[in-house]
CSV table of C-alpha atoms in Angstrom, one decimal:
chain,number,residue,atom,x,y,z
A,1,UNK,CA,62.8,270.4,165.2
A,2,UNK,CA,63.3,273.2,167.6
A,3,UNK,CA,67.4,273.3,166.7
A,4,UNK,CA,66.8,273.2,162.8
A,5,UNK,CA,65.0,276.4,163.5
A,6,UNK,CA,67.2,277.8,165.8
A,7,UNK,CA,65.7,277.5,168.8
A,8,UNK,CA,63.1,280.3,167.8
A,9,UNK,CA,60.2,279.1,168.4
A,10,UNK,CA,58.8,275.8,170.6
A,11,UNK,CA,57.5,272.9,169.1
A,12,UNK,CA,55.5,270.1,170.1
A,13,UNK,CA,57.3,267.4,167.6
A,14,UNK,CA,54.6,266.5,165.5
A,15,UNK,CA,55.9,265.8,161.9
A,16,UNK,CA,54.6,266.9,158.8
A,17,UNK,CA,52.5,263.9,157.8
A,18,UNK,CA,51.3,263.4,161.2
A,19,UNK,CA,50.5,267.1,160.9
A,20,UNK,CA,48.4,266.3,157.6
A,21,UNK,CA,46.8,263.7,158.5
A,22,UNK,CA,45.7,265.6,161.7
A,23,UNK,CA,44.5,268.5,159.2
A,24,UNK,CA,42.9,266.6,156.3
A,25,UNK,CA,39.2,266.1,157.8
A,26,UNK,CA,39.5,270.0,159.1
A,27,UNK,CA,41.0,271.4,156.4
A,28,UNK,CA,37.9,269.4,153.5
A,29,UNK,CA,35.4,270.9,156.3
A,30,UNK,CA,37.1,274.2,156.3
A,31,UNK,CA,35.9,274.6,152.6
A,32,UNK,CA,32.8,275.2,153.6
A,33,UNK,CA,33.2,277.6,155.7
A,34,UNK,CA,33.0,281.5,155.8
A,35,UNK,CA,35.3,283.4,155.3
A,36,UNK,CA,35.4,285.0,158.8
A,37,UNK,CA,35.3,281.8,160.1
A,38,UNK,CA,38.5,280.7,158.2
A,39,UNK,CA,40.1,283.9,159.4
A,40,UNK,CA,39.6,283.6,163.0
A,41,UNK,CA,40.5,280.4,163.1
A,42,UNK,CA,43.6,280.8,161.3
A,43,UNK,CA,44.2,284.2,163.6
A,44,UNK,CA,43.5,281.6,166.7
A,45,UNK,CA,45.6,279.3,165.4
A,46,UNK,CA,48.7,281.5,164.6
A,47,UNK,CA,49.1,283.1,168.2
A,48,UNK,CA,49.5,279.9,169.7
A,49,UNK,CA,53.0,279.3,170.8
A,50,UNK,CA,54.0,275.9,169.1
A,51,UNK,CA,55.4,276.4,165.4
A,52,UNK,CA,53.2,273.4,164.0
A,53,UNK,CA,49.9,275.6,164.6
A,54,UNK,CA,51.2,278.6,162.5
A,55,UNK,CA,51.7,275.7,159.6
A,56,UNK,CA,48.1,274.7,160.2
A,57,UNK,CA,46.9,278.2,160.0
A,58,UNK,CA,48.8,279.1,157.0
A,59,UNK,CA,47.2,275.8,155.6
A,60,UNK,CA,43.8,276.6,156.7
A,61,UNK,CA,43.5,279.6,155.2
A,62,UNK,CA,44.9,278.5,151.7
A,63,UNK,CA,41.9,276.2,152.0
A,64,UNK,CA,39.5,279.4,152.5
A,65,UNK,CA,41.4,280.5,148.8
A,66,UNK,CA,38.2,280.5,146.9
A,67,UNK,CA,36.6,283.2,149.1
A,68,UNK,CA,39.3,285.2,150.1
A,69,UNK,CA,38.6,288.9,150.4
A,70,UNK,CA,41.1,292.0,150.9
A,71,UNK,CA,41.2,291.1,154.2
A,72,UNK,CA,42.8,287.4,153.6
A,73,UNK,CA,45.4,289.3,152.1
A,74,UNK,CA,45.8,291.6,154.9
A,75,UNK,CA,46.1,288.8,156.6
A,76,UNK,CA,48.9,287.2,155.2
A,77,UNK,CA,50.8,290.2,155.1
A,78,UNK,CA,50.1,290.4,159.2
A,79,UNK,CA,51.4,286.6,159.3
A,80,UNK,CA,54.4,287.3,157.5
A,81,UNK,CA,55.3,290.4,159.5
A,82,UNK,CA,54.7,288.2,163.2
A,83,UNK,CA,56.7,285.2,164.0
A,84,UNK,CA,58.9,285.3,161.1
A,85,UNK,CA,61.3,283.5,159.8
A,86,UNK,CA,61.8,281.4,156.5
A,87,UNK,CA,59.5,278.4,157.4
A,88,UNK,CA,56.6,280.4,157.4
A,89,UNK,CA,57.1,283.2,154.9
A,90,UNK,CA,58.4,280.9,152.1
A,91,UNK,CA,55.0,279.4,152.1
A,92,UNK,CA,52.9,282.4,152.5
A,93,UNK,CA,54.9,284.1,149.6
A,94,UNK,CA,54.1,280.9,147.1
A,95,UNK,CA,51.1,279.3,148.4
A,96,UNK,CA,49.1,282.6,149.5
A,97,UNK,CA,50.6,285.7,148.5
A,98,UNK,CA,51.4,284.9,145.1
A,99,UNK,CA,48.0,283.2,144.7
A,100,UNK,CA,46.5,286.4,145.6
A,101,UNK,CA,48.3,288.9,143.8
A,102,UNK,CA,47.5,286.6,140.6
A,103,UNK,CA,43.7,287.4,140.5
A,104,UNK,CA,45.1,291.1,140.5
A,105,UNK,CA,45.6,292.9,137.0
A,106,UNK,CA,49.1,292.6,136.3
A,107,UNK,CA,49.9,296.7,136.4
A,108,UNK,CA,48.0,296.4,140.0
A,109,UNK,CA,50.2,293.3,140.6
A,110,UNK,CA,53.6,295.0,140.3
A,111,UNK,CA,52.7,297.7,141.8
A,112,UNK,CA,51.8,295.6,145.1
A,113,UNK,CA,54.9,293.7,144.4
A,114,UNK,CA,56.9,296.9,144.5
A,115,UNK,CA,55.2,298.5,147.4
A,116,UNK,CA,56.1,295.0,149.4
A,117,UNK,CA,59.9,295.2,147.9
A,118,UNK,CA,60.6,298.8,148.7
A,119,UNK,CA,59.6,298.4,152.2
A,120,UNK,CA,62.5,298.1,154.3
A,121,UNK,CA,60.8,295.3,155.5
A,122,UNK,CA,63.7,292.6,154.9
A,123,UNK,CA,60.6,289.5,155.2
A,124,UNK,CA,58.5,291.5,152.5
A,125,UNK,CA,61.0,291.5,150.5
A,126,UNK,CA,61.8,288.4,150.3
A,127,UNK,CA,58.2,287.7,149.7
A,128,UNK,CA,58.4,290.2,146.7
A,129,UNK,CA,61.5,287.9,145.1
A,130,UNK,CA,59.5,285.0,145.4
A,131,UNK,CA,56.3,285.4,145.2
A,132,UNK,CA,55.8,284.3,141.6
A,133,UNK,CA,57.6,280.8,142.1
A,134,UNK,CA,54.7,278.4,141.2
A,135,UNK,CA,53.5,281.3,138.7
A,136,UNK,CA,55.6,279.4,135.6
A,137,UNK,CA,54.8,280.9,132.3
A,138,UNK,CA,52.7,283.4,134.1
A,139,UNK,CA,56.0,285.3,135.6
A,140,UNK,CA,56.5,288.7,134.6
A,141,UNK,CA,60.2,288.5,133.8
A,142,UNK,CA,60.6,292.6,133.5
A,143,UNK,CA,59.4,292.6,137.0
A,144,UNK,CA,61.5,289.8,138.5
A,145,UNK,CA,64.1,291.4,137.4
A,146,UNK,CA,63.6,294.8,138.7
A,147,UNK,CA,63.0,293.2,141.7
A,148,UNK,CA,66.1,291.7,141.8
A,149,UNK,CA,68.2,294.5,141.1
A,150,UNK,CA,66.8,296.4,144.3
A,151,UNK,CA,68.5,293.5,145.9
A,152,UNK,CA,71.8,293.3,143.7
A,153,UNK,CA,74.3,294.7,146.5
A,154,UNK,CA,72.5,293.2,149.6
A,155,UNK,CA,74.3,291.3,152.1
A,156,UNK,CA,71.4,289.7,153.6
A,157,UNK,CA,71.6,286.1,153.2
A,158,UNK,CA,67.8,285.5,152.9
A,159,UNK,CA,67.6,288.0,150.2
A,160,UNK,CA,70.4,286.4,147.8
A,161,UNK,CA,69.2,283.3,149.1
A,162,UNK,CA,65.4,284.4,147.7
A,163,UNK,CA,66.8,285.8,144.2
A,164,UNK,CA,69.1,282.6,143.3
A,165,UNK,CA,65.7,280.5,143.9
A,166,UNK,CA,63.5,282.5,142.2
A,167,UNK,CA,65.9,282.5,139.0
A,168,UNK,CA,66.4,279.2,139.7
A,169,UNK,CA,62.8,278.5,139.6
A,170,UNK,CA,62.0,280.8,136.6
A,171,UNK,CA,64.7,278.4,134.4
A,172,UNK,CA,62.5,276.0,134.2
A,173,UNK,CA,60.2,277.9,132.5
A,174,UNK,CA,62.8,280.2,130.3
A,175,UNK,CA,66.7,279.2,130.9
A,176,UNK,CA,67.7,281.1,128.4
A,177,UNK,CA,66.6,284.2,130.1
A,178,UNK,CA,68.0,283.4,133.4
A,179,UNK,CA,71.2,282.7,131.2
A,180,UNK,CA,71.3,286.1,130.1
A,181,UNK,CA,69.9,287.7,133.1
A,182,UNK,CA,72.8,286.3,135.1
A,183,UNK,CA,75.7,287.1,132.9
A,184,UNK,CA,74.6,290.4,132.0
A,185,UNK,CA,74.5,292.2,135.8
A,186,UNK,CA,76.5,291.5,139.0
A,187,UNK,CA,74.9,289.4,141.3
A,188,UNK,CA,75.7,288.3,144.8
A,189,UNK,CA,77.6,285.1,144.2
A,190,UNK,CA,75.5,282.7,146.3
A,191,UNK,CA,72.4,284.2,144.3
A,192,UNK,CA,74.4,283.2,140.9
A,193,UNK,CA,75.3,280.0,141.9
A,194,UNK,CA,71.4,279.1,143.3
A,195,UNK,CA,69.8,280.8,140.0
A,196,UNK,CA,72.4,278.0,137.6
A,197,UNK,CA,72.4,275.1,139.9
A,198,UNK,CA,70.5,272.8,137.7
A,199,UNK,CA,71.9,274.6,134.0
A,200,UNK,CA,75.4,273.8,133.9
């Protein structure tokens, strides 16, 4: 586990459905919780070394998502910013960023999206391109696609990587648009080969 992510961070081995089975009873009590609770235990749980306790935390506090405050999303941005790497900000983009920035209005939406994307932060971008992946007819194409095109040029593998799967994503909801979208600007080829893997 430690090689597949590059040696970056210690593990203790524990495999995903050991790992939820291990968080199921904690994770149904966490629900009734407060808020602050979920947040330090999620804080408590992130700045322990082993990668399997950021994955709990990250899980804990998508279980606090019915009371989550400014500060849960404060949160997530800190989460994304510390210990990075694609593991963990893949699933805070789709499973807690995106979830929060869908109970925003959608002008106050982009605008968060844009802030994240214009950062120079190379993680909250990524988290910009893919934020709306579960969002399905709720994606704001005009958006996606400015976000995108910020991108267009980049050489950063986790950035082409992020705007192939979004498109890729977003054709299951409209392939036709990702169709046109693709052929009608130049993208960075591993991004146009993600975004048509499954359209011919």
């Amino acid at each position: 586990m430690e090689a597949y992510m590059k040696h970056l961070f210690p593990f203790i081995g524990l495999k995903k459905p050991e790992r939820a089975a291990c968080m199921k009873p904690v994770l149904s009590d966490a629900k009734r919780w407060t808020i602050d609770e979920v947040h330090a235990a999620a804080v408590w749980l992130w700045n322990l070394p082993e990668r399997e306790f950021q994955y709990a935390a990250m899980n804990l506090l998508e279980a606090g998502k019915k009371n989550w405050t400014a500060d849960s999303y404060a949160l997530m941005l800190a989460m994304i910013r510390e210990k990075s790497w694609w593991d963990t900000v893949d699933y805070i983009a789709s499973n807690l960023v995106g979830q929060w920035l869908l109970r925003l209005q959608p002008e106050t939406r982009a605008e968060e999206a844009r802030r994240l994307n214009t950062s120079g932060e190379m993680w909250n971008c990524r988290t910009a391109l893919i934020f709306q992946l579960s969002y399905k007819k709720y994606t704001d194409p005009v958006l996606l696609g400015e976000l995108i095109l910020t991108h267009a040029a980049s050489k950063e593998f986790f950035l082409q990587k992020g705007i192939g799967w979004a498109l890729r994503q977003y054709a299951r909801t409209d392939a036709d648009w990702v169709r046109r979208f693709v052929a009608g600007h130049t993208l960075p080829k591993l991004s146009v080969r993600e975004a048509l893997k499954h359209l011919g």
